[in-house]
Coordinates of C-alpha atoms in Angstrom, one line a residue:
M83 CA 0.0 0.0 0.0
V84 CA 1.4 3.4 -1.0
L85 CA 0.4 6.5 1.1
F86 CA 0.2 9.9 -0.4
A87 CA 3.4 11.9 -0.3
G88 CA 4.5 15.3 -1.5
S89 CA 5.5 16.3 -5.0
V90 CA 8.8 14.9 -6.0
L91 CA 9.1 16.0 -9.6
A92 CA 7.5 18.9 -11.4
N93 CA 6.9 20.0 -15.0
C94 CA 8.1 16.8 -16.6
S95 CA 7.3 15.5 -20.1
D96 CA 6.5 11.8 -20.8
Y97 CA 5.2 9.5 -23.5
Y98 CA 1.6 9.2 -24.2
I99 CA -0.2 6.1 -22.8
D100 CA -2.7 4.6 -25.2
D101 CA -4.5 2.4 -22.6
I102 CA -6.2 4.8 -20.3
E103 CA -9.5 4.4 -18.3
R104 CA -11.3 7.5 -17.3
G105 CA -14.6 6.3 -15.9
G106 CA -17.9 7.3 -17.4
G107 CA -19.6 10.6 -17.5
Y108 CA -23.0 11.5 -16.0
N109 CA -24.8 11.3 -19.3
Y110 CA -27.5 13.4 -17.8
E111 CA -30.8 13.9 -19.7
F112 CA -33.7 15.6 -17.9
G113 CA -36.6 13.2 -17.2
F114 CA -34.5 10.0 -17.7
P115 CA -33.1 7.7 -15.0
E116 CA -29.5 8.4 -14.1
L117 CA -27.1 5.5 -14.5
R118 CA -23.3 5.6 -13.8
L119 CA -21.3 2.5 -14.7
S120 CA -18.0 0.9 -13.8
T121 CA -16.6 -2.4 -15.2
A122 CA -13.5 -4.4 -14.7
G123 CA -12.0 -7.7 -15.9
Y124 CA -9.7 -9.9 -13.9
Y125 CA -8.9 -13.4 -12.6
N126 CA -10.4 -14.4 -9.3
L127 CA -8.5 -16.3 -6.6
D128 CA -9.1 -19.7 -8.2
G129 CA -8.0 -18.4 -11.7
T130 CA -11.5 -17.9 -13.2
P131 CA -11.8 -14.9 -15.6
I132 CA -14.4 -12.5 -14.1
I133 CA -16.2 -9.4 -15.4
D134 CA -17.2 -7.2 -12.5
V135 CA -20.1 -4.8 -13.3
S136 CA -20.9 -2.1 -10.8
G137 CA -23.4 0.8 -11.2
D138 CA -25.0 3.7 -9.4
I139 CA -28.6 4.7 -9.8
V140 CA -29.4 8.2 -8.6
Y141 CA -32.5 8.4 -6.5
A142 CA -33.7 11.7 -7.9
G143 CA -33.7 10.4 -11.4
L144 CA -36.6 8.0 -10.8
I145 CA -40.3 8.3 -10.7
Y146 CA -41.9 7.5 -7.3
A147 CA -45.4 6.5 -6.2
E148 CA -46.9 5.8 -2.8
N149 CA -47.0 2.1 -1.9
A150 CA -49.5 0.3 0.3
R151 CA -47.5 1.2 3.5
G152 CA -47.4 4.9 2.6
D153 CA -43.7 4.9 1.6
L154 CA -42.4 6.2 -1.7
Q155 CA -41.4 3.5 -4.1
A156 CA -39.6 3.5 -7.5
D157 CA -39.2 0.3 -9.5
V158 CA -36.4 -0.4 -11.9
S159 CA -35.0 -3.1 -14.1
I160 CA -31.4 -3.5 -15.0
D161 CA -30.5 -5.4 -18.1
I162 CA -26.8 -6.5 -18.4
N163 CA -25.6 -7.8 -21.8
I164 CA -22.0 -8.9 -22.3
T165 CA -20.9 -9.7 -25.9
D166 CA -17.7 -10.9 -27.4
Q167 CA -16.0 -8.1 -29.5
K168 CA -14.9 -10.6 -32.1
D169 CA -18.1 -12.2 -33.2
G170 CA -20.8 -10.3 -31.3
D171 CA -22.1 -13.4 -29.6
F172 CA -23.7 -13.1 -26.2
V173 CA -21.4 -14.3 -23.4
A174 CA -23.7 -13.4 -20.5
R175 CA -27.1 -11.8 -20.0
E176 CA -29.0 -11.0 -16.8
T177 CA -32.0 -8.9 -15.8
I178 CA -32.2 -7.6 -12.3
T179 CA -35.4 -6.1 -10.9
D180 CA -35.4 -3.9 -7.8
S181 CA -37.6 -1.6 -5.8
L182 CA -36.2 1.5 -4.1
V183 CA -38.4 2.4 -1.1
S184 CA -38.1 5.4 1.2
D185 CA -40.2 7.0 3.9
D186 CA -38.5 10.4 3.2
S187 CA -40.3 12.6 0.7
G188 CA -36.9 14.3 0.0
V189 CA -35.8 11.2 -1.9
I190 CA -37.2 12.7 -5.1
F191 CA -34.5 15.3 -4.8
S192 CA -31.7 13.1 -3.4
Q193 CA -28.4 12.8 -5.3
N194 CA -27.5 9.8 -3.2
V195 CA -27.2 6.6 -5.2
H196 CA -28.5 3.0 -5.1
R197 CA -25.6 0.6 -6.0
F198 CA -25.6 -2.7 -7.7
N199 CA -22.8 -5.2 -8.3
E200 CA -22.8 -8.3 -10.4
K201 CA -20.0 -10.7 -11.4
F202 CA -19.9 -12.9 -14.5
E203 CA -17.6 -15.8 -15.2
V204 CA -16.3 -15.6 -18.8
R205 CA -13.3 -16.7 -20.9
P206 CA -10.3 -14.6 -21.7
G207 CA -10.9 -12.0 -24.4
S208 CA -12.3 -8.6 -25.2
F209 CA -15.9 -7.8 -24.5
N210 CA -18.6 -5.1 -24.7
V211 CA -20.7 -4.6 -21.6
E212 CA -24.1 -2.9 -22.1
V213 CA -26.3 -2.0 -19.2
V214 CA -29.8 -0.7 -19.7
L215 CA -31.6 0.9 -16.8
T216 CA -35.4 1.1 -17.1
D217 CA -37.7 3.2 -14.8
E218 CA -40.7 0.9 -14.7
K219 CA -43.1 3.7 -13.9
S220 CA -42.1 6.0 -16.8
G221 CA -40.9 3.4 -19.2
K222 CA -37.8 5.6 -19.9
Q223 CA -34.4 4.0 -20.3
T224 CA -30.8 4.9 -20.0
T225 CA -28.0 2.9 -21.6
Q226 CA -24.3 2.8 -20.8
N227 CA -21.6 0.9 -22.6
N228 CA -18.1 -0.1 -21.5
E229 CA -15.3 -2.3 -23.0
V230 CA -13.4 -4.9 -20.9
T231 CA -10.4 -7.0 -21.8
I232 CA -9.0 -10.0 -19.9
P233 CA -5.6 -11.3 -21.1
D234 CA -5.2 -15.0 -21.8
Y235 CA -2.9 -16.5 -19.2
A236 CA -1.9 -19.3 -21.7
D237 CA -0.2 -16.7 -24.0
R238 CA 2.9 -16.5 -21.8
I239 CA 2.6 -12.8 -21.3
A240 CA 2.9 -10.0 -18.7
A241 CA -0.3 -7.9 -18.7
I242 CA -2.2 -5.3 -16.6
S243 CA -5.9 -5.2 -16.0
E244 CA -8.1 -2.2 -15.9
I245 CA -7.4 -0.1 -12.9
Q246 CA -10.3 0.0 -10.5
I247 CA -10.8 3.0 -8.2
F248 CA -12.7 3.0 -4.9
G249 CA -13.4 5.9 -2.5
K250 CA -14.3 6.2 1.1
N251 CA -15.6 9.1 3.3
N252 CA -13.6 9.0 6.5
A253 CA -15.9 11.5 8.2
L254 CA -18.6 8.8 8.3
T255 CA -18.6 6.1 10.9
N256 CA -18.1 2.6 9.5
S257 CA -17.6 4.0 6.1
E258 CA -16.5 1.5 3.4
F259 CA -14.8 1.8 0.1
V260 CA -17.3 2.0 -2.8
P261 CA -16.6 1.9 -6.6
V262 CA -16.0 5.3 -8.3
T263 CA -18.1 5.0 -11.5
T264 CA -17.3 8.4 -13.1
Y265 CA -14.2 10.5 -14.0
D266 CA -15.3 13.0 -11.3
V267 CA -14.6 12.0 -7.7
P268 CA -16.5 14.1 -5.1
G269 CA -14.3 15.6 -2.5
Q270 CA -15.9 13.9 0.5
L271 CA -14.4 10.6 -0.7
D272 CA -11.1 11.6 0.9
S273 CA -9.5 8.2 0.8
L274 CA -8.9 6.6 -2.6
K275 CA -7.9 3.0 -3.3
F276 CA -6.8 1.8 -6.7
V277 CA -6.7 -1.9 -7.4
V278 CA -4.9 -3.4 -10.4
Q279 CA -4.1 -7.1 -11.3
I280 CA -0.8 -8.0 -12.8
T281 CA -0.9 -11.2 -14.9
N282 CA 2.5 -12.8 -15.3
S283 CA 2.7 -16.1 -17.2
T284 CA 6.3 -15.6 -18.3
N285 CA 9.3 -17.3 -16.7
N286 CA 10.9 -14.0 -15.9
D287 CA 10.9 -11.6 -13.0
I288 CA 9.0 -8.4 -13.8
T289 CA 9.2 -4.9 -12.4
V290 CA 6.0 -2.9 -11.6
N291 CA 6.4 0.9 -11.7
S292 CA 3.7 3.3 -10.6
R293 CA 3.3 7.1 -10.9
L294 CA 0.6 9.5 -9.7
K295 CA 0.5 12.6 -11.9
K296 CA -1.4 15.8 -11.4
F297 CA -1.9 17.9 -14.6
R298 CA -2.1 21.6 -15.1
A299 CA -5.7 22.6 -16.0
D300 CA -8.0 25.6 -16.1
T301 CA -10.1 26.1 -13.0
S302 CA -11.5 29.5 -13.7
I303 CA -15.1 30.7 -13.9
A304 CA -16.4 31.6 -17.3
W305 CA -16.0 35.2 -18.5
P306 CA -19.0 37.4 -19.2
M307 CA -20.6 36.8 -22.7
S308 CA -19.9 40.3 -24.1
I309 CA -16.2 40.8 -23.5
Q310 CA -13.2 39.5 -25.6
N311 CA -12.7 35.9 -26.3
Y312 CA -10.1 33.8 -24.5
P313 CA -6.6 34.1 -26.0
R314 CA -5.8 30.8 -27.8
S315 CA -2.5 30.6 -25.9
N316 CA -4.3 30.9 -22.5
I317 CA -5.0 27.9 -20.3
R318 CA -8.7 29.0 -20.3
Y319 CA -8.8 28.1 -24.0
Q320 CA -6.5 25.1 -23.9
G321 CA -8.3 23.6 -20.9
I322 CA -5.8 21.0 -19.7
E323 CA -2.2 20.4 -20.6
Y324 CA -1.1 16.8 -20.5
D325 CA 2.6 17.7 -21.1
E326 CA 2.7 19.7 -17.9
F327 CA 2.4 17.8 -14.7
D328 CA 3.7 17.1 -11.2
I329 CA 4.6 13.5 -10.2
L330 CA 3.2 13.3 -6.6
Q331 CA 4.2 9.8 -5.9
S332 CA 6.2 7.0 -7.6
G333 CA 7.0 3.5 -6.6
T334 CA 8.7 0.3 -7.8
R335 CA 8.4 -3.3 -6.9
T336 CA 9.6 -6.6 -8.3
L337 CA 7.4 -9.7 -8.8
Q338 CA 9.3 -13.0 -8.8
Q339 CA 6.4 -15.3 -9.1
Q340 CA 4.0 -16.3 -11.9
G341 CA 0.3 -15.9 -11.5
N342 CA -2.3 -13.2 -11.1
I343 CA -1.3 -10.7 -8.5
F344 CA -3.5 -7.9 -7.1
I345 CA -1.7 -4.6 -6.2
E346 CA -3.3 -1.8 -4.2
Y347 CA -2.3 1.9 -4.2
A348 CA -3.9 4.2 -1.6
Y349 CA -3.9 8.0 -1.5
K350 CA -5.4 10.4 1.1
G351 CA -6.2 14.1 1.0
L352 CA -5.7 14.8 -2.7
D353 CA -6.6 18.4 -3.6
E354 CA -9.1 19.3 -6.4
G355 CA -7.5 18.8 -9.8
N356 CA -6.9 16.3 -12.6
Y357 CA -4.9 13.2 -12.0
R358 CA -3.6 10.0 -13.6
L359 CA -2.3 6.9 -11.9
E360 CA 0.0 5.0 -14.3
V361 CA 1.1 1.4 -13.7
E362 CA 3.8 0.0 -15.9
I363 CA 5.4 -3.5 -16.0
T364 CA 8.9 -4.1 -17.5
D365 CA 10.9 -7.2 -18.2
G366 CA 14.5 -6.1 -18.1
N367 CA 14.7 -2.9 -20.1
D368 CA 11.6 -3.6 -22.2
V369 CA 8.2 -2.2 -21.3
E370 CA 5.7 -5.1 -21.5
A371 CA 2.5 -3.2 -20.7
I372 CA 1.3 0.1 -19.3
S373 CA -2.1 1.2 -18.1
G374 CA -3.6 4.4 -16.6
R375 CA -6.6 5.6 -14.7
E376 CA -7.5 9.2 -14.9
F377 CA -9.8 11.0 -12.5
G378 CA -10.7 14.5 -11.4
I379 CA -11.1 15.5 -7.7
K380 CA -14.2 17.8 -7.5
P381 CA -15.8 19.6 -4.5
P382 CA -17.6 17.6 -1.8
F383 CA -21.0 16.2 -2.9
Y384 CA -20.3 17.0 -6.5
P385 CA -22.3 17.3 -8.8
A386 CA -24.7 18.6 -6.2
V387 CA -24.1 22.0 -4.5
K388 CA -24.4 21.6 -0.7
T389 CA -21.7 23.5 1.1
A390 CA -22.1 27.2 1.9
R391 CA -18.8 28.0 0.2
K392 CA -19.8 26.4 -3.0
M393 CA -23.3 28.0 -2.9
A394 CA -21.6 31.3 -2.5
E395 CA -19.1 30.7 -5.2
T396 CA -21.7 29.8 -7.8
L397 CA -23.5 33.2 -7.4
Y398 CA -20.7 34.7 -9.4
Y399 CA -22.9 35.0 -12.5
I400 CA -25.6 37.2 -10.9
M401 CA -23.6 39.4 -8.5
E402 CA -21.7 42.6 -8.9
E403 CA -18.0 42.3 -8.6
D404 CA -17.7 44.1 -5.3
E405 CA -20.6 42.3 -3.6
Y406 CA -19.2 39.0 -4.8
E407 CA -15.7 39.7 -3.4
A408 CA -17.3 40.8 -0.1
L409 CA -19.3 37.5 0.0
M410 CA -16.3 35.3 -0.7
S411 CA -14.3 37.1 2.0
I412 CA -16.5 35.7 4.7
E413 CA -14.8 32.8 6.4
D414 CA -17.3 31.7 9.0
T415 CA -19.8 29.2 7.6
D416 CA -22.9 30.4 9.5
S417 CA -22.1 34.0 8.6
L418 CA -21.7 33.0 4.9
K419 CA -25.1 31.2 4.9
S420 CA -26.7 34.3 6.4
A421 CA -25.1 36.5 3.7
I422 CA -26.4 34.3 0.9
D423 CA -29.9 34.5 2.3
R424 CA -29.6 38.3 2.7
F425 CA -28.6 38.6 -1.0
W426 CA -31.6 36.8 -2.2
L427 CA -34.2 38.4 0.2
K428 CA -32.8 41.9 -0.3
N429 CA -33.3 41.7 -4.0
I430 CA -36.5 39.7 -4.2
N431 CA -38.1 40.9 -1.0
N432 CA -40.5 38.0 -0.8
S433 CA -39.4 34.9 1.1
A434 CA -41.6 32.5 -0.9
L435 CA -40.4 33.8 -4.3
A436 CA -36.8 33.9 -3.1
K437 CA -37.0 30.3 -2.0
E438 CA -38.3 29.3 -5.4
A439 CA -35.7 31.3 -7.2
I440 CA -32.9 29.8 -5.0
S441 CA -34.1 26.3 -5.8
M442 CA -34.2 27.0 -9.5
Y443 CA -30.8 28.6 -9.6
Y444 CA -29.0 25.7 -7.7
N445 CA -30.9 23.1 -9.7
R446 CA -29.4 24.7 -12.8
V447 CA -25.9 24.7 -11.3
E448 CA -26.3 21.0 -10.5
E449 CA -27.6 20.2 -14.0
A450 CA -24.7 22.2 -15.6
N451 CA -22.3 20.1 -13.5
K452 CA -23.8 16.9 -14.8
Q453 CA -24.0 18.0 -18.4
F454 CA -20.8 20.0 -18.9
S455 CA -18.3 18.7 -16.4
N456 CA -14.8 18.1 -17.8
F457 CA -11.4 19.0 -16.3
K458 CA -13.3 21.6 -14.2
E459 CA -16.8 21.9 -12.7
G460 CA -19.5 22.1 -15.3
W461 CA -21.0 25.3 -13.9
K462 CA -17.6 27.1 -14.6
T463 CA -17.6 26.3 -18.3
D464 CA -19.0 28.6 -21.0
P465 CA -22.0 26.3 -21.7
G466 CA -22.5 26.1 -17.9
R467 CA -22.7 29.9 -17.7
V468 CA -25.3 30.2 -20.5
Y469 CA -27.3 27.2 -19.2
I470 CA -27.5 28.7 -15.7
L471 CA -28.6 32.1 -16.8
F472 CA -30.9 31.1 -19.7
G473 CA -31.9 27.5 -19.1
P474 CA -31.9 24.7 -21.6
P475 CA -31.7 26.0 -25.2
W476 CA -34.9 25.8 -27.4
S477 CA -33.0 24.0 -30.1
V478 CA -29.4 23.0 -30.8
D479 CA -27.4 22.8 -34.0
D480 CA -24.4 20.5 -33.6
V481 CA -22.0 20.7 -36.5
L482 CA -19.6 17.7 -36.7
N483 CA -18.8 17.8 -33.0
S484 CA -16.6 20.9 -33.7
R485 CA -19.1 23.6 -32.9
M486 CA -22.7 23.9 -31.7
I487 CA -25.2 26.7 -31.7
W488 CA -27.8 27.2 -28.9
Y489 CA -31.0 29.0 -30.0
Y490 CA -33.3 30.7 -27.5
T491 CA -35.7 31.8 -30.3
N492 CA -37.6 30.4 -33.1
N493 CA -36.0 33.0 -35.4
L494 CA -32.7 31.3 -36.2
D495 CA -31.4 34.6 -37.7
D496 CA -31.7 36.5 -34.5
P497 CA -28.0 37.4 -33.7
E498 CA -28.8 38.2 -30.0
R499 CA -30.4 34.8 -29.1
G500 CA -28.2 32.4 -30.9
F501 CA -25.0 31.4 -29.0
L502 CA -22.1 29.8 -31.0
F503 CA -19.7 27.5 -29.1
R504 CA -16.5 26.2 -30.7
V505 CA -14.4 23.3 -29.4
S506 CA -10.9 24.3 -28.4
D507 CA -9.6 20.8 -29.4
L508 CA -11.5 17.9 -31.0
K509 CA -12.3 15.2 -28.6
S510 CA -10.1 12.2 -28.9
K511 CA -8.0 9.8 -26.9
Y512 CA -5.4 12.6 -26.7
F513 CA -7.9 15.2 -25.5
P514 CA -10.8 13.3 -24.0
F515 CA -13.0 16.3 -23.0
D516 CA -15.7 18.4 -24.6
N517 CA -14.4 21.9 -24.1
Y518 CA -16.8 24.3 -25.8
I519 CA -15.8 27.9 -25.9
L520 CA -18.5 30.6 -26.4
D521 CA -17.9 32.9 -29.4
R522 CA -18.3 36.1 -27.4
N523 CA -20.1 39.2 -28.8
I524 CA -20.8 42.8 -27.6
L525 CA -24.4 42.2 -28.8
Y526 CA -24.9 39.9 -25.8
H527 CA -24.2 42.7 -23.2
N528 CA -27.8 44.0 -22.8
L529 CA -29.3 40.5 -23.1
E530 CA -27.1 39.1 -20.3
Y531 CA -27.6 42.2 -18.2
R532 CA -31.4 41.9 -18.4
Q533 CA -31.3 38.2 -17.6
I534 CA -29.1 38.8 -14.5
Q535 CA -31.7 41.4 -13.3
R536 CA -34.5 38.8 -13.8
W537 CA -32.6 36.5 -11.4
R538 CA -31.9 39.2 -8.9
T539 CA -35.5 40.4 -8.7
G540 CA -37.2 37.0 -9.0
N541 CA -38.8 37.8 -12.3
I542 CA -37.0 34.8 -13.7
L543 CA -39.8 32.7 -12.3
S544 CA -42.3 34.3 -14.7
V545 CA -40.2 35.6 -17.6
D546 CA -37.3 33.3 -18.5
L547 CA -35.6 35.3 -21.3

């Protein structure tokens, strides 16, 4: 087990790793069940190849009805289909039905998750894993797909499995490690454990090297819509730089036996940012295999917004610069909560309307996190800013994944209500994120100002744009 240590090497360059796992995204779509998926292939203790399928179902993404006992109940079915990548034949199929029952009416808003885990015995090979979640009350479905590879021990090779990541909240009594199913790791999971299996069917000793890297990335809040565009040389435009990183931890161990060996790496107290754990095996001077698991540490409870500090920070889009700086200078949590309440009540002057506007605002922040999260929080991105202020676009024109236009009008020629976003870099294995940059325009100044005033006065509840 490797404990977190300080940075030992900064601003290094290194070769690119082709085999990198990043976890899934949120794949959020309003009105549909929310499914997050994690899969791994390995050999169990008796040498049987196993595909491990873990998933999270978000409570708030389901439809509930009162059951005979007066509790709220949602019913789901989970279809797991595993097929061979070579011939497309089914290797395993299973359908799981479950009922999620709660006596708390707040479950319909809860971002907590119901977890499932299934294991399937297979043969060595490469597989597609499809999981379909159906909300039985609405009939709506969400599908996630992953790929899994299990090396053939008979091939006399040295190989690395996918790197699994687990997190634990040490603030909770009797907390246990749970699978991390997404790229984003909420900050309350302050202990992380990575599990990797090394398969060695050669006759040689092999060396296992590990490196934990932290990459330089943009963490800034999106600029106003009417000022100049981001300079192309600026980190705001580039997003994340994979050739600039710190190595926070490295280690080496030698394996002198054949077999399937599990290795664990543990880290505590990682700051917010973008990371990669790399595991490499060498036979003499030759690299036999290398694998990586990338992840991003986000604020606690992400993608939800629960802490007073985060609730204050996300008000950036509707506050004047001086009042925002004054708000963020408050260190005491209770005082900060009171200041947030004063801001809304002072402007709206009606507690019922203020409560409704607050709920609407933070729901949009959370939805922006789910839809636009990348190397930084989704609400901080350009699409996040527009989404929070104006809501979902009326229509979207997506052009070859290189640009998109959001329309908030039926007149597609209206220059003030069509927002053009361009990607800073095409999404690929070398740049795995969607980083859409707004094409800023002075024409947006009055439009954005009026929308901010609607939020500050509560008129957003009756006139949304």
